[in-house]
Coordinates of C-alpha atoms and ligand atoms in Angstrom, one line a residue:
M1 CA -66.9 9.7 -7.8
T2 CA -63.2 8.5 -8.1
R3 CA -60.5 11.3 -8.8
V4 CA -57.8 11.9 -10.4
Q5 CA -54.4 14.2 -10.8
G6 CA -54.8 17.3 -12.1
D7 CA -59.2 17.7 -12.0
P8 CA -59.5 20.8 -11.6
S9 CA -62.1 21.2 -8.8
P10 CA -61.7 20.8 -5.2
P11 CA -63.1 17.2 -3.0
D12 CA -66.7 17.0 -2.3
R13 CA -66.3 16.2 1.3
S14 CA -62.7 17.1 3.8
V15 CA -60.5 13.9 4.6
S16 CA -61.4 12.1 7.6
L17 CA -60.3 12.8 11.0
D18 CA -59.9 8.8 11.2
H19 CA -58.0 9.0 8.2
F20 CA -56.0 11.0 9.8
I21 CA -55.5 9.3 13.5
G22 CA -54.7 5.9 11.5
M23 CA -52.1 7.4 9.5
Y24 CA -50.7 8.8 13.1
E25 CA -51.4 4.9 15.1
A26 CA -49.9 2.8 12.0
K27 CA -46.8 5.2 11.7
A28 CA -45.3 7.9 14.0
D29 CA -44.6 10.4 11.4
P30 CA -46.8 9.4 8.7
W31 CA -45.4 11.8 5.8
D32 CA -42.2 11.0 7.0
N33 CA -40.8 14.4 7.5
A34 CA -38.1 13.9 9.6
T35 CA -36.5 12.2 7.7
K36 CA -37.9 12.9 3.4
W37 CA -34.7 15.3 1.8
S38 CA -38.4 16.9 -0.5
D39 CA -39.7 17.8 3.2
Q40 CA -36.0 18.8 4.8
R41 CA -35.8 21.0 1.4
K42 CA -39.3 22.1 1.6
Y43 CA -38.7 23.9 5.1
A44 CA -35.4 25.7 4.6
V45 CA -37.1 27.6 1.7
T46 CA -40.5 28.2 3.6
M47 CA -38.5 29.8 5.6
A48 CA -35.7 31.3 3.5
S49 CA -39.6 32.5 2.2
L50 CA -40.3 34.7 5.4
L51 CA -40.1 37.8 4.9
R52 CA -39.2 39.0 8.4
S53 CA -36.6 38.5 10.4
H54 CA -39.2 37.6 13.2
Y55 CA -42.8 38.0 13.9
G56 CA -44.8 39.1 16.8
R57 CA -47.8 36.2 16.8
A58 CA -47.8 33.5 14.6
Y59 CA -50.4 30.7 13.9
E60 CA -49.4 27.2 12.2
P61 CA -53.1 25.4 11.3
G62 CA -52.1 21.5 10.8
C63 CA -48.9 21.6 12.7
A64 CA -48.8 17.7 12.5
V65 CA -45.2 16.4 14.3
G66 CA -44.2 19.7 14.4
H67 CA -40.9 19.8 11.8
L68 CA -41.8 23.6 10.8
T69 CA -42.9 24.4 14.1
R70 CA -39.2 24.0 15.6
L71 CA -38.1 25.8 13.1
L72 CA -40.8 28.7 13.5
A73 CA -40.6 29.5 16.8
P74 CA -36.9 31.3 17.4
R75 CA -38.9 33.6 14.9
C76 CA -41.8 34.7 16.7
D77 CA -42.6 36.5 20.5
E78 CA -46.1 33.8 20.1
L79 CA -46.8 30.4 18.8
L80 CA -49.6 28.7 18.4
A81 CA -49.8 25.3 16.1
V82 CA -52.1 23.4 15.8
D83 CA -53.4 19.6 14.7
A84 CA -56.5 18.2 14.9
V85 CA -54.8 14.5 15.9
P86 CA -54.0 14.2 19.3
D87 CA -51.4 11.9 18.9
A88 CA -49.8 14.9 16.6
V89 CA -50.8 17.1 18.7
R90 CA -48.4 15.1 21.0
Q91 CA -45.9 14.5 19.4
A92 CA -45.6 18.7 18.5
S93 CA -45.6 19.8 22.1
A94 CA -42.1 17.4 23.1
A95 CA -41.1 18.8 19.5
V96 CA -41.1 22.4 21.2
S97 CA -41.1 21.8 25.2
E98 CA -38.2 24.5 25.2
F99 CA -39.7 26.7 23.7
P100 CA -42.4 28.6 26.4
H101 CA -44.3 30.6 24.0
V102 CA -45.9 27.8 21.6
T103 CA -48.5 25.9 22.9
V104 CA -49.6 23.6 21.0
A105 CA -53.7 22.5 21.2
R106 CA -55.6 20.4 18.8
A107 CA -58.0 22.0 16.8
I108 CA -60.2 20.9 13.4
L109 CA -60.2 23.7 11.2
P110 CA -62.1 25.2 10.0
A111 CA -64.4 25.6 12.8
D112 CA -62.4 25.3 15.8
L113 CA -60.5 28.6 14.7
P114 CA -58.2 30.7 17.0
D115 CA -59.0 34.1 18.4
G116 CA -57.3 37.3 17.6
T117 CA -55.1 38.3 14.7
F118 CA -51.9 37.6 14.0
D119 CA -48.6 38.2 12.2
L120 CA -47.8 35.4 10.2
I121 CA -50.0 32.8 9.2
V122 CA -48.0 29.0 8.1
I123 CA -49.8 26.4 6.1
G124 CA -48.1 23.6 5.1
D125 CA -49.2 20.7 3.1
L126 CA -52.9 21.0 4.9
L127 CA -55.4 22.7 1.9
Y128 CA -55.8 19.7 -0.8
Y129 CA -57.2 17.7 2.1
L130 CA -60.1 20.3 2.3
S131 CA -63.4 20.1 0.7
G132 CA -64.3 22.7 -1.3
D133 CA -66.7 24.0 0.8
D134 CA -64.0 23.9 4.1
L135 CA -61.5 25.1 2.0
D136 CA -63.6 28.5 1.6
E137 CA -64.6 28.2 5.0
L138 CA -60.7 28.4 6.5
L139 CA -59.2 31.5 3.7
A140 CA -62.4 32.8 5.1
G141 CA -61.2 32.5 8.6
L142 CA -57.9 33.1 7.6
L143 CA -58.4 36.2 5.8
A144 CA -59.9 38.1 9.3
R145 CA -57.4 36.9 11.4
L146 CA -54.2 38.5 9.2
A147 CA -53.5 41.4 10.9
P148 CA -53.3 44.3 8.0
D149 CA -49.6 44.0 7.7
G150 CA -49.6 39.7 8.4
E151 CA -48.1 36.9 6.3
L152 CA -49.8 33.9 5.1
V153 CA -47.5 31.4 3.8
A154 CA -49.1 28.2 1.9
V155 CA -46.7 25.7 1.1
H156 CA -47.8 22.2 -0.5
Y157 CA -47.0 19.2 -3.2
R158 CA -47.8 20.0 -6.6
D159 CA -48.9 17.0 -7.0
R160 CA -51.7 14.4 -4.9
S161 CA -54.2 11.7 -5.9
G162 CA -56.9 9.9 -4.6
A163 CA -59.7 11.5 -2.8
V164 CA -57.5 15.2 -2.2
W165 CA -56.9 18.1 -4.6
D166 CA -53.4 18.7 -5.4
G167 CA -51.0 21.4 -4.3
A168 CA -50.8 23.4 -8.2
H169 CA -54.4 24.0 -8.2
V170 CA -54.3 24.8 -4.6
H171 CA -51.9 27.9 -4.6
D172 CA -54.0 28.6 -7.8
A173 CA -57.3 29.1 -5.5
L174 CA -54.8 31.0 -3.7
A175 CA -54.1 33.1 -6.2
A176 CA -57.8 33.8 -7.2
L177 CA -58.7 35.5 -3.4
R178 CA -59.5 39.0 -3.9
G179 CA -57.4 41.3 -1.6
L180 CA -54.5 38.9 -1.0
E181 CA -51.5 40.1 -2.9
R182 CA -48.3 38.0 -4.2
L183 CA -45.3 38.9 -2.5
V184 CA -43.5 35.6 -3.9
H185 CA -44.1 32.7 -5.6
H186 CA -41.7 29.9 -5.7
D187 CA -43.3 26.8 -7.7
D188 CA -40.6 23.3 -8.9
E189 CA -41.3 20.0 -10.2
W190 CA -41.8 19.5 -6.6
F191 CA -43.7 22.1 -4.2
V192 CA -45.2 25.6 -4.2
L193 CA -45.2 28.1 -2.4
D194 CA -47.2 31.9 -1.9
V195 CA -46.2 34.4 0.8
L196 CA -49.3 36.6 0.6
K197 CA -50.1 39.8 2.9
L198 CA -52.8 42.0 2.8
R199 CA -54.1 44.4 -1.0
R200 CA -53.5 47.5 1.0
Ligands
SAM301 C1 -49.4 16.5 5.7 S1 -49.8 17.4 7.3 C2 -48.8 19.0 7.7 C3 -47.6 18.6 8.1 C4 -46.7 19.8 8.4 N1 -47.4 20.9 8.3 C5 -45.1 20.3 7.8 O1 -45.6 21.0 7.3 O2 -44.7 19.7 8.8 C6 -51.2 17.2 7.7 C7 -51.7 17.7 8.6 O3 -53.0 18.6 9.3 C8 -53.8 17.9 10.0 N2 -55.2 17.5 9.5 C9 -55.7 17.7 8.7 N3 -56.7 17.7 8.4 C10 -57.2 18.8 9.3 C11 -58.3 19.9 10.0 N4 -59.2 18.8 9.2 N5 -58.2 20.9 10.9 C12 -57.2 20.6 11.4 N6 -55.6 19.6 11.1 C13 -55.8 18.1 10.3 C14 -53.0 16.7 10.1 O4 -53.8 15.4 10.9 C15 -51.7 16.0 9.7 O5 -50.9 16.4 10.9

């Protein structure tokens, strides 16, 4: 069934891996993350919203070509960044090659969640590509991996059309998750950002 902008329910299917592989084959930086002002501003607001100056272990699922990964690297002792597309993993690895404490790996989520817990989890423009079931599984897996005092940061463009959900609804779903409290909420014409923590 065709989805329309603002559809309140999540998609039935996650966007396929082939779709993302094709995007990287067509263009090295498929979303022009390196040059778009809206992305540069979104990264700056995201980095300014992190509550601590420094973190122990951090995790960035859906790192794409590693622009946010590069910004996160100096703010943590250890950073694991993952993406489903091998070309994205290659580019992100090159982007952070000067940081030996950063690991970039291939992972298809929600199946390939990492071991251990994290003090910081940053998800940028990933969740709206997932089906309702995959989203629920990923969020449950991330919550189980969030350290007691850890921060879960999500940032997504508000509007998205086509086969995917939109950032506004994705962040409503995050806000409705039991067991989390919202410490920062940024909502503007372009994007929505939340910083969440486990409720004590
Ligand atoms: C819009 S980009 C993310 C941008 C990046 N987080 C940033 O802020 O610069 C979405 C990325 O998610 C990856 N992706 C999509 N579905 C995925 C999945 N199920 N598991 C892991 N990565 C996925 C895509 O390959 C793509 O690189």
